[in-house]
CSV table of N, CA and C in Angstrom, one decimal:
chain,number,residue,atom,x,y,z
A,956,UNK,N,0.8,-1.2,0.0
A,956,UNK,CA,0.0,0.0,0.0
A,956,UNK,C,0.9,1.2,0.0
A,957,UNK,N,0.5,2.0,-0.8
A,957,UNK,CA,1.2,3.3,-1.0
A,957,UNK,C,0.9,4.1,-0.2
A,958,UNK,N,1.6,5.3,0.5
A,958,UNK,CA,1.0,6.4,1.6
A,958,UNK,C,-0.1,7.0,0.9
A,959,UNK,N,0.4,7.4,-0.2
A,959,UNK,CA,-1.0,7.9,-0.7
A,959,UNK,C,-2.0,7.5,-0.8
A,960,UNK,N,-2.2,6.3,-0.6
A,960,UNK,CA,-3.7,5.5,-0.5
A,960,UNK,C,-3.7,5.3,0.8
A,961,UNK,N,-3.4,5.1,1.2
A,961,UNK,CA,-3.4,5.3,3.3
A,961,UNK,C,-4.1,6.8,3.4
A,962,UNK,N,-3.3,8.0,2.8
A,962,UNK,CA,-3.8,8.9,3.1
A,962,UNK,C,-5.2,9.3,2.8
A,963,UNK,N,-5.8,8.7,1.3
A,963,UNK,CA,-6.7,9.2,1.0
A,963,UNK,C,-7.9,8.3,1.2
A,964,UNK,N,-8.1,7.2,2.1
A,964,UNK,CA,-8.5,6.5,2.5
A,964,UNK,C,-9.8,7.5,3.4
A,965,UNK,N,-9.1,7.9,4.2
A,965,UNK,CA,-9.9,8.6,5.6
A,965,UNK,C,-11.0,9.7,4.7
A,966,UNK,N,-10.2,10.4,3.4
A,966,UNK,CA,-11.4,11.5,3.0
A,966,UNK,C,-12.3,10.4,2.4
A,967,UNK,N,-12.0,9.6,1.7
A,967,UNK,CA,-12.7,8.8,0.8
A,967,UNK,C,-14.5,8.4,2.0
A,968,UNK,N,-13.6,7.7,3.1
A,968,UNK,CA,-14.7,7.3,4.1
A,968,UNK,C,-15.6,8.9,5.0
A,969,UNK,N,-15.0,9.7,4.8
A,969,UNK,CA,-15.5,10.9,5.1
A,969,UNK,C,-16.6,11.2,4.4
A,970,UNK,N,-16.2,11.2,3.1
A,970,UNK,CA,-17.4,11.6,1.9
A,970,UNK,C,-18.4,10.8,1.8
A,971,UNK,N,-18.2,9.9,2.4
A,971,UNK,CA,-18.9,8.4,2.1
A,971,UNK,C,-20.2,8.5,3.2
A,972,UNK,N,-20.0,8.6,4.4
A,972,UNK,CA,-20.5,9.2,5.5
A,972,UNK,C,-21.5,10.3,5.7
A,973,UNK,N,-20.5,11.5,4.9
A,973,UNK,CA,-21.7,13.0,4.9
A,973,UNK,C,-22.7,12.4,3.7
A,974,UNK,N,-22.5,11.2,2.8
A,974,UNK,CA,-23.3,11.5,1.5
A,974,UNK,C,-24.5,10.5,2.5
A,975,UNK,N,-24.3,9.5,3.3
A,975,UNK,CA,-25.2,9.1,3.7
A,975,UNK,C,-26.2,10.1,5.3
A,976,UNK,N,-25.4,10.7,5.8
A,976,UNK,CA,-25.8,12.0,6.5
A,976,UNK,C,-26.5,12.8,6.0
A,977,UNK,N,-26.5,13.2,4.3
A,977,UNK,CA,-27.2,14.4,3.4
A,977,UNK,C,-28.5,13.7,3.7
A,978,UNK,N,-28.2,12.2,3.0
A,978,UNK,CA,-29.9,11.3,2.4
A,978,UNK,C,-30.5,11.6,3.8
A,979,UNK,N,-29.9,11.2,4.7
A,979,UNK,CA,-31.2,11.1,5.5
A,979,UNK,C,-31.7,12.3,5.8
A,980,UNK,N,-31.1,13.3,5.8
A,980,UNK,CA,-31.0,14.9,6.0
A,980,UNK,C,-32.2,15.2,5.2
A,981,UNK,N,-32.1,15.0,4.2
A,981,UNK,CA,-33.0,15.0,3.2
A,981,UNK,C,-34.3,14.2,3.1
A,982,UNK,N,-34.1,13.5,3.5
A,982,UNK,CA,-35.7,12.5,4.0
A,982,UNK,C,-36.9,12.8,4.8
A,983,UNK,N,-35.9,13.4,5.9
A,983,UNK,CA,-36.6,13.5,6.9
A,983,UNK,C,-37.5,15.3,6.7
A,984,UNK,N,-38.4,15.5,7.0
A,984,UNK,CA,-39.4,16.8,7.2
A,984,UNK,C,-39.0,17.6,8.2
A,985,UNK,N,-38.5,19.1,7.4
A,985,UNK,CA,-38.6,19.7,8.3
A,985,UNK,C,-39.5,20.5,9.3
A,986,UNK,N,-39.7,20.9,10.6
A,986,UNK,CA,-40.3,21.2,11.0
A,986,UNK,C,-41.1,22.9,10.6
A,987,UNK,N,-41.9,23.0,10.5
A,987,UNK,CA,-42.4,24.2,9.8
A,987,UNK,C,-42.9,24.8,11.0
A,988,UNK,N,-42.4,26.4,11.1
A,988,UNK,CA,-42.6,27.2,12.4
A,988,UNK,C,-42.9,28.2,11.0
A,989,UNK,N,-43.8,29.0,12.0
A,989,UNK,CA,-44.4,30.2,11.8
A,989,UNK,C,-43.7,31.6,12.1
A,990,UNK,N,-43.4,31.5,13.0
A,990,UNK,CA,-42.4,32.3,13.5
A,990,UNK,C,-41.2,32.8,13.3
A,991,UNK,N,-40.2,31.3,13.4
A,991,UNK,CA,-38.6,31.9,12.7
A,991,UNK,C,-38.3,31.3,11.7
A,992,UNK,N,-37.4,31.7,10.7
A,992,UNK,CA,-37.4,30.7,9.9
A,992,UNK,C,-36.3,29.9,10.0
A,993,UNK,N,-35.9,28.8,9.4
A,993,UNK,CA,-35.4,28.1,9.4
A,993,UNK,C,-33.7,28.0,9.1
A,994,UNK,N,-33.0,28.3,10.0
A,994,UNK,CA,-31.3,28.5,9.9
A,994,UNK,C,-31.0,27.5,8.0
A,995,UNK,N,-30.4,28.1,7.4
A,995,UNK,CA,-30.5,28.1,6.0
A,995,UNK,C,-28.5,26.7,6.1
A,996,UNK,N,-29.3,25.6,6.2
A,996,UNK,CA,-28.1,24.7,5.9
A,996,UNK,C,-27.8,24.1,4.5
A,997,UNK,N,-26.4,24.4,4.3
A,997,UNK,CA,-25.7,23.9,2.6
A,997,UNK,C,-26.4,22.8,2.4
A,998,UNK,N,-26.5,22.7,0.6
A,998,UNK,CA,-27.7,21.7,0.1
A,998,UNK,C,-26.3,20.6,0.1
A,999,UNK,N,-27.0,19.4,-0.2
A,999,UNK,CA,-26.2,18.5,-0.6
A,999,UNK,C,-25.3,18.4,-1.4
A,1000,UNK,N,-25.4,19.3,-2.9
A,1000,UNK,CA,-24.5,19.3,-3.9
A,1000,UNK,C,-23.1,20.9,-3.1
A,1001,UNK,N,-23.8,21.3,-2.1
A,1001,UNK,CA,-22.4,22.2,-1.4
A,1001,UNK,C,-21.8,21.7,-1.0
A,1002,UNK,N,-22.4,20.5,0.1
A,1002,UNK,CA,-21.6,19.9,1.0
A,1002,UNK,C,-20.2,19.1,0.4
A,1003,UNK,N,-20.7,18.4,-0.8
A,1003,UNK,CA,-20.4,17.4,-1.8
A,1003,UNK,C,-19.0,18.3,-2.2
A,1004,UNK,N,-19.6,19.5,-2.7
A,1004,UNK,CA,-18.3,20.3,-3.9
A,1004,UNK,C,-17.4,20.5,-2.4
A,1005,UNK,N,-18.1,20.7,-1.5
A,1005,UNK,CA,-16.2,21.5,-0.4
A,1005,UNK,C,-15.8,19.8,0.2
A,1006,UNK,N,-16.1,19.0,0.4
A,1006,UNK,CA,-15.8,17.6,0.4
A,1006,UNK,C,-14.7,17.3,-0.9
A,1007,UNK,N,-15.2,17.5,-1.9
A,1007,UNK,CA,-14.2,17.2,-2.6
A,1007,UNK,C,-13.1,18.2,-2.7
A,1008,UNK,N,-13.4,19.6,-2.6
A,1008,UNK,CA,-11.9,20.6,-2.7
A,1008,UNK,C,-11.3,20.1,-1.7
A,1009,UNK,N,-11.5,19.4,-0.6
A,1009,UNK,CA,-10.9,19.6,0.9
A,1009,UNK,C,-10.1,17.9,0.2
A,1010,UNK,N,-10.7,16.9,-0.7
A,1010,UNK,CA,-9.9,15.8,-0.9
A,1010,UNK,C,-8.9,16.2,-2.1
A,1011,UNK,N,-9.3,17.0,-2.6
A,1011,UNK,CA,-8.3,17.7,-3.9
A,1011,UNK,C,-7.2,18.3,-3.5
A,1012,UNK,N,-7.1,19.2,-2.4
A,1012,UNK,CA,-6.6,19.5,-1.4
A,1012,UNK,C,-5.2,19.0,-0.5
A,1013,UNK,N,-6.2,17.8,0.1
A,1013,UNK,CA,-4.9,16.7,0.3
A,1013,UNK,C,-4.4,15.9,-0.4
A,1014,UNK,N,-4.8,16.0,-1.1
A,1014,UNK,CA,-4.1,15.1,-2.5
A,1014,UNK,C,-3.2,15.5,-3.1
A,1015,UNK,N,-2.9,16.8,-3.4
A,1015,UNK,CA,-2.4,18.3,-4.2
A,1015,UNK,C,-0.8,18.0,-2.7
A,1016,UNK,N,-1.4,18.0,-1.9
A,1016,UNK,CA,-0.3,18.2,-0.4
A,1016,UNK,C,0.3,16.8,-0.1
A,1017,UNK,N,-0.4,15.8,-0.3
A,1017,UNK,CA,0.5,14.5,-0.4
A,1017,UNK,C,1.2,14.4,-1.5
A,1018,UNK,N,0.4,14.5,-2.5
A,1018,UNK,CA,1.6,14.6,-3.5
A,1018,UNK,C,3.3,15.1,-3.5
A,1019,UNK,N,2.9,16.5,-3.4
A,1019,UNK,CA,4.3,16.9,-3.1
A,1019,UNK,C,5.0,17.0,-1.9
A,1020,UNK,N,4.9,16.5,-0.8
A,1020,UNK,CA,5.4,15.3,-0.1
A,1020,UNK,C,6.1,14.2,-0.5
A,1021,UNK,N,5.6,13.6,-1.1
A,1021,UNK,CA,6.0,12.2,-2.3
A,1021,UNK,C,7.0,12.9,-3.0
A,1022,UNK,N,6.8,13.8,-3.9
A,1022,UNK,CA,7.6,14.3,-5.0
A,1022,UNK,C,9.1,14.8,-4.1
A,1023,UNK,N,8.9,15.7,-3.2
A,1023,UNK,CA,10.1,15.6,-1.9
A,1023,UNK,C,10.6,14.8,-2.2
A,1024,UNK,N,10.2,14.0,-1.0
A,1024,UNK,CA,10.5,12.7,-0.4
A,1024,UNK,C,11.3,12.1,-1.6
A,1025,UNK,N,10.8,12.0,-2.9
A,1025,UNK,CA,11.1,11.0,-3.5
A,1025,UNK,C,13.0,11.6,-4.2
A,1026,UNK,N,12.4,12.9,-4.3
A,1026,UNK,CA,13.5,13.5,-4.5
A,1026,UNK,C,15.4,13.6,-3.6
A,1027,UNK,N,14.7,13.7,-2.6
A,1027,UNK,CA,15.5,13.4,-1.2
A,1027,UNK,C,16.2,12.0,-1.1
A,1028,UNK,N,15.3,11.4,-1.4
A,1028,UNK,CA,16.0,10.0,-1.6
A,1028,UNK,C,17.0,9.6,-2.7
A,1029,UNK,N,16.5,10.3,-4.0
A,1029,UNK,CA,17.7,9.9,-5.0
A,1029,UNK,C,18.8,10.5,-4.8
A,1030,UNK,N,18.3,12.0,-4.3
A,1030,UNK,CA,19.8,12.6,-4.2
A,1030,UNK,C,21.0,11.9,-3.1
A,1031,UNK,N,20.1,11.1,-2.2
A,1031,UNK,CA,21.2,10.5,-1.0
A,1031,UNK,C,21.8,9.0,-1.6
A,1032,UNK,N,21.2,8.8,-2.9
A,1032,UNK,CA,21.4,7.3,-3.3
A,1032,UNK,C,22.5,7.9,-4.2
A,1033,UNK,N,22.2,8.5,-5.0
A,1033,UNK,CA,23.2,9.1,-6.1
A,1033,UNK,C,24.4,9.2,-5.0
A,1034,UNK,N,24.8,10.3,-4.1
A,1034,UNK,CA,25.9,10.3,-3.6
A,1034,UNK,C,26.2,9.2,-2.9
A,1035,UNK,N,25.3,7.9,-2.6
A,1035,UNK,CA,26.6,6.9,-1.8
A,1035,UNK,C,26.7,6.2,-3.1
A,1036,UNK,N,26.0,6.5,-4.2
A,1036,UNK,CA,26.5,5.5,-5.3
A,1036,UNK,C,28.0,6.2,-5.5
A,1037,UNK,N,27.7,6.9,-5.7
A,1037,UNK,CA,29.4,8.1,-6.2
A,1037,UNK,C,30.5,7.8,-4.9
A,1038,UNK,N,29.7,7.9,-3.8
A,1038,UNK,CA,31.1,7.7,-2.7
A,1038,UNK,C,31.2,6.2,-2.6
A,1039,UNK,N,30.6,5.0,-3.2
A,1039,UNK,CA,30.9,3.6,-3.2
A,1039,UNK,C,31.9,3.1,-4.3
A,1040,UNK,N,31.1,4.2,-5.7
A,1040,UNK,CA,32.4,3.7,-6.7
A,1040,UNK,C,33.9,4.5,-6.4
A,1041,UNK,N,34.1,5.4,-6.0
A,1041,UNK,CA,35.2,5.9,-5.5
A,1041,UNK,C,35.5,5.0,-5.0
A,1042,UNK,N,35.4,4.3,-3.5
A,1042,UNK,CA,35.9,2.9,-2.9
A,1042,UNK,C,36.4,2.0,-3.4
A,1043,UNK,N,35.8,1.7,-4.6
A,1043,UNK,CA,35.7,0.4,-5.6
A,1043,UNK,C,36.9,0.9,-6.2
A,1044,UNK,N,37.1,1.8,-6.8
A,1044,UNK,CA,37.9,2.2,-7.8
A,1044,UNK,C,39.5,2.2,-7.2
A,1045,UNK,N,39.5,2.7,-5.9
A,1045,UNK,CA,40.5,2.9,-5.3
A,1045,UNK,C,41.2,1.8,-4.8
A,1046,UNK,N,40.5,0.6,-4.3
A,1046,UNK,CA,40.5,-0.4,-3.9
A,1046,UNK,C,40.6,-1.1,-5.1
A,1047,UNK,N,40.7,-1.6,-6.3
A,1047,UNK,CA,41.0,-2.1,-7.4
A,1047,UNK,C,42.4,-1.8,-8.0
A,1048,UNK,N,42.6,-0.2,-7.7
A,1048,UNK,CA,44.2,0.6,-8.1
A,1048,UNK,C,44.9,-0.2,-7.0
A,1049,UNK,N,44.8,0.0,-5.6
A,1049,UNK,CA,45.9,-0.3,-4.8
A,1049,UNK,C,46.1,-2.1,-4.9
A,1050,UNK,N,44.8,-2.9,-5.4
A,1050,UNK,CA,45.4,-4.4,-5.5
A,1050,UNK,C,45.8,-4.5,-6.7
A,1051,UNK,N,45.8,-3.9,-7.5
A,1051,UNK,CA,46.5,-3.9,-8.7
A,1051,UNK,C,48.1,-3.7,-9.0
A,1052,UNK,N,48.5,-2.6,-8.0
A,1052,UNK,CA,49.4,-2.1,-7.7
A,1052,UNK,C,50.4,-3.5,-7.2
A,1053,UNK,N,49.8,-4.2,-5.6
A,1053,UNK,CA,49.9,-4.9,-5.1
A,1053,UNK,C,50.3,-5.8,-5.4
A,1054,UNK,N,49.5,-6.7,-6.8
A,1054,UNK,CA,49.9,-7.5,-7.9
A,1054,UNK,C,50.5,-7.2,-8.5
A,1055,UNK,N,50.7,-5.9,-8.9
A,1055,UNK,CA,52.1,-6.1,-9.9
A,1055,UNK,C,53.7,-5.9,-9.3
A,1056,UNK,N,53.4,-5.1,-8.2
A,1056,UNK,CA,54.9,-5.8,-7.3
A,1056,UNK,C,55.0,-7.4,-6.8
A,1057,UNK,N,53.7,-7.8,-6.7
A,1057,UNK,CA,54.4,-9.3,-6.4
A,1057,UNK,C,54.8,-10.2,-7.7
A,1058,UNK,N,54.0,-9.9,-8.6
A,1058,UNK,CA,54.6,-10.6,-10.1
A,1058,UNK,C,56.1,-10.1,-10.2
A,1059,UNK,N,56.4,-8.9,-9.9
A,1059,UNK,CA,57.9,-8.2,-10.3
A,1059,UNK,C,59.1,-8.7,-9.5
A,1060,UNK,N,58.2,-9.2,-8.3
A,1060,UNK,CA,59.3,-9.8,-7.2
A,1060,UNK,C,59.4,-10.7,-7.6
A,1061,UNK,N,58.3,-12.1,-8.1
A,1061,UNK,CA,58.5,-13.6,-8.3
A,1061,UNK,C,59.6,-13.4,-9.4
A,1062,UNK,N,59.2,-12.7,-10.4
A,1062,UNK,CA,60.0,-12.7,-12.1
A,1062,UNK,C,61.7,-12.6,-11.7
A,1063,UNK,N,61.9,-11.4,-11.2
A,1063,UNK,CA,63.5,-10.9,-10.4
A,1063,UNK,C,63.9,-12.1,-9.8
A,1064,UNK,N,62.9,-13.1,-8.4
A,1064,UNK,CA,63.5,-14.3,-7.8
A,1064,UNK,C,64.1,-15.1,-8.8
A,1065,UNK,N,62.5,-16.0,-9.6
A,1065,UNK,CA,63.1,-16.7,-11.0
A,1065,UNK,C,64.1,-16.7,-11.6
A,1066,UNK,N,64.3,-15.4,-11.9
A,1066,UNK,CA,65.3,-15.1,-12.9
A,1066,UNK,C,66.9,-15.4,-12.0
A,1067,UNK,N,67.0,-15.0,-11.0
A,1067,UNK,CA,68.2,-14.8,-10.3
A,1067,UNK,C,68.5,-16.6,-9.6
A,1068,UNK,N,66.9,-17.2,-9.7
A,1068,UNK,CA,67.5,-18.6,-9.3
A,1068,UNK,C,67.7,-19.5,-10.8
A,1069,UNK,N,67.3,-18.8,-11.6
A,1069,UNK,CA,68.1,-19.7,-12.8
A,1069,UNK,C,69.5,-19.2,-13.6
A,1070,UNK,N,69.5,-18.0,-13.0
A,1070,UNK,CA,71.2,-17.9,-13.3
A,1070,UNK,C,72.1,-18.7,-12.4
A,1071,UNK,N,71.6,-18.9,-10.9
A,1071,UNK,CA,72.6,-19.5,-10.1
A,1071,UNK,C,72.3,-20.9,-10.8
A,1072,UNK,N,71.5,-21.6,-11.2
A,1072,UNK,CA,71.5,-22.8,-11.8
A,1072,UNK,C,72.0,-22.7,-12.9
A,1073,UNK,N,72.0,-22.2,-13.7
A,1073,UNK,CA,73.2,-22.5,-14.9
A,1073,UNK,C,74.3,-22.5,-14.6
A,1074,UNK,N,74.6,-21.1,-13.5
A,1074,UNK,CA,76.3,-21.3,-13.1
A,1074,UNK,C,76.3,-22.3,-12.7
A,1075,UNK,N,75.6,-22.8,-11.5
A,1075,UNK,CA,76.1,-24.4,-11.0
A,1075,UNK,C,76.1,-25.4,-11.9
A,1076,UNK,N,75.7,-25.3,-13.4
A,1076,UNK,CA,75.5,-26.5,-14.4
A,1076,UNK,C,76.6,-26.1,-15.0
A,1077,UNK,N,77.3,-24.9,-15.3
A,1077,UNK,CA,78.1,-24.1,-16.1
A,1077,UNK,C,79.1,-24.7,-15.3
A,1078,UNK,N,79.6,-24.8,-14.1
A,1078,UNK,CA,80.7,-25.6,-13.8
A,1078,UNK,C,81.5,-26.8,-13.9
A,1079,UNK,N,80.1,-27.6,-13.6
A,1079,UNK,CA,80.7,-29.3,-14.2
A,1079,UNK,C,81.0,-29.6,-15.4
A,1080,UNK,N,80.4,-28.7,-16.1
A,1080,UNK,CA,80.5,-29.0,-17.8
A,1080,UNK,C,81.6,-28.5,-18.0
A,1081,UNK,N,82.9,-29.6,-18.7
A,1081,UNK,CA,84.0,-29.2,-19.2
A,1081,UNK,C,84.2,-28.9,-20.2
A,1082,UNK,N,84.8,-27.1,-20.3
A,1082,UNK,CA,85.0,-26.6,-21.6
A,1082,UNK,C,84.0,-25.2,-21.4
A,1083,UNK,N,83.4,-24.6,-20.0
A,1083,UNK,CA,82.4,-23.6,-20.0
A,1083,UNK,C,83.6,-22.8,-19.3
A,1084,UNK,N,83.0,-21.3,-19.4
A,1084,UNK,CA,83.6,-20.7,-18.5
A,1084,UNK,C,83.7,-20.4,-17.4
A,1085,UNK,N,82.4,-21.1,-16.8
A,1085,UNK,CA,82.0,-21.1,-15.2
A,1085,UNK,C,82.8,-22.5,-14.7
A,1086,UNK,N,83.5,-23.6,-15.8
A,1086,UNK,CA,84.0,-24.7,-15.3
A,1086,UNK,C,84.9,-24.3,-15.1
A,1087,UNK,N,86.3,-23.5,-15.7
A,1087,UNK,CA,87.6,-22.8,-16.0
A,1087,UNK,C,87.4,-22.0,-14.7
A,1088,UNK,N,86.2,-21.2,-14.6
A,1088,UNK,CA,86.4,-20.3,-13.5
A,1088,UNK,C,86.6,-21.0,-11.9
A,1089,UNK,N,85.8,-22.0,-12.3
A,1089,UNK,CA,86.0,-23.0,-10.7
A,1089,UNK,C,87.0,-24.1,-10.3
A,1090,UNK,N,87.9,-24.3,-11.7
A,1090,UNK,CA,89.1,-24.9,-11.4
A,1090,UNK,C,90.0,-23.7,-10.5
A,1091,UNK,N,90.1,-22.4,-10.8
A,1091,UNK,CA,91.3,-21.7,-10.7
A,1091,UNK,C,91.2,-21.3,-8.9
């Protein structure tokens, strides 16, 4: 259920009410004096027209409430969207970063333990320069 229909509930049962208050209002005879006359009460179709400006009314005023509201809300979603991808974005740069010094460190290890293996292969083999070098 939408507020707006919560709200317009209560006029709806209101109108609903005086229209059965008019009928009987209307049924019933009034009493006929000679004397004063009769205090002059709005006909049915008056009652009816400010019944409805008074629901037009709050309708007009929930509305823009809603239109607010609804406004308010995107504006606070937009900015944690904006301040979440910032997070994201930043936190993506620094593991990236992260990863590429650790690929740079393995590559440098690798590399430096397959030079010491060749030297060490480069010695036994007679006739290399790393074998000459480790006779002397």
């Amino acid at each position: 259920m939408t507020t707006s229909f919560i709200r317009t509930v209560p006029v709806v049962l209101a109108l609903a009410l005086a229209s059965i208050g008019v009928s009987a209002v209307a049924q019933t005879a009034a009493p006929a004096t000679a004397t004063a006359p009769a205090p002059a009460e709005p006909t049915t179709t008056e009652k009816v027209k400010e019944a409805g400006k008074d629901a037009v009314d709050a309708t007009k005023s929930t509305t823009k409430k809603a239109v607010n509201a609804t406004e308010r809300g995107t504006k606070k979603a937009w900015d944690a969207t904006k301040r979440t991808t910032k997070k994201a974005t930043n936190a993506t740069k620094n593991v990236a970063v992260k990863t590429g010094d650790a690929v740079e460190t393995a590559g440098h290890k690798t590399a430096d333990g397959m030079r010491s293996t060749g030297k060490a292969i480069g010695e036994k083999v007679p006739g290399t320069a790393e074998h000459e070098a480790a006779k002397k």
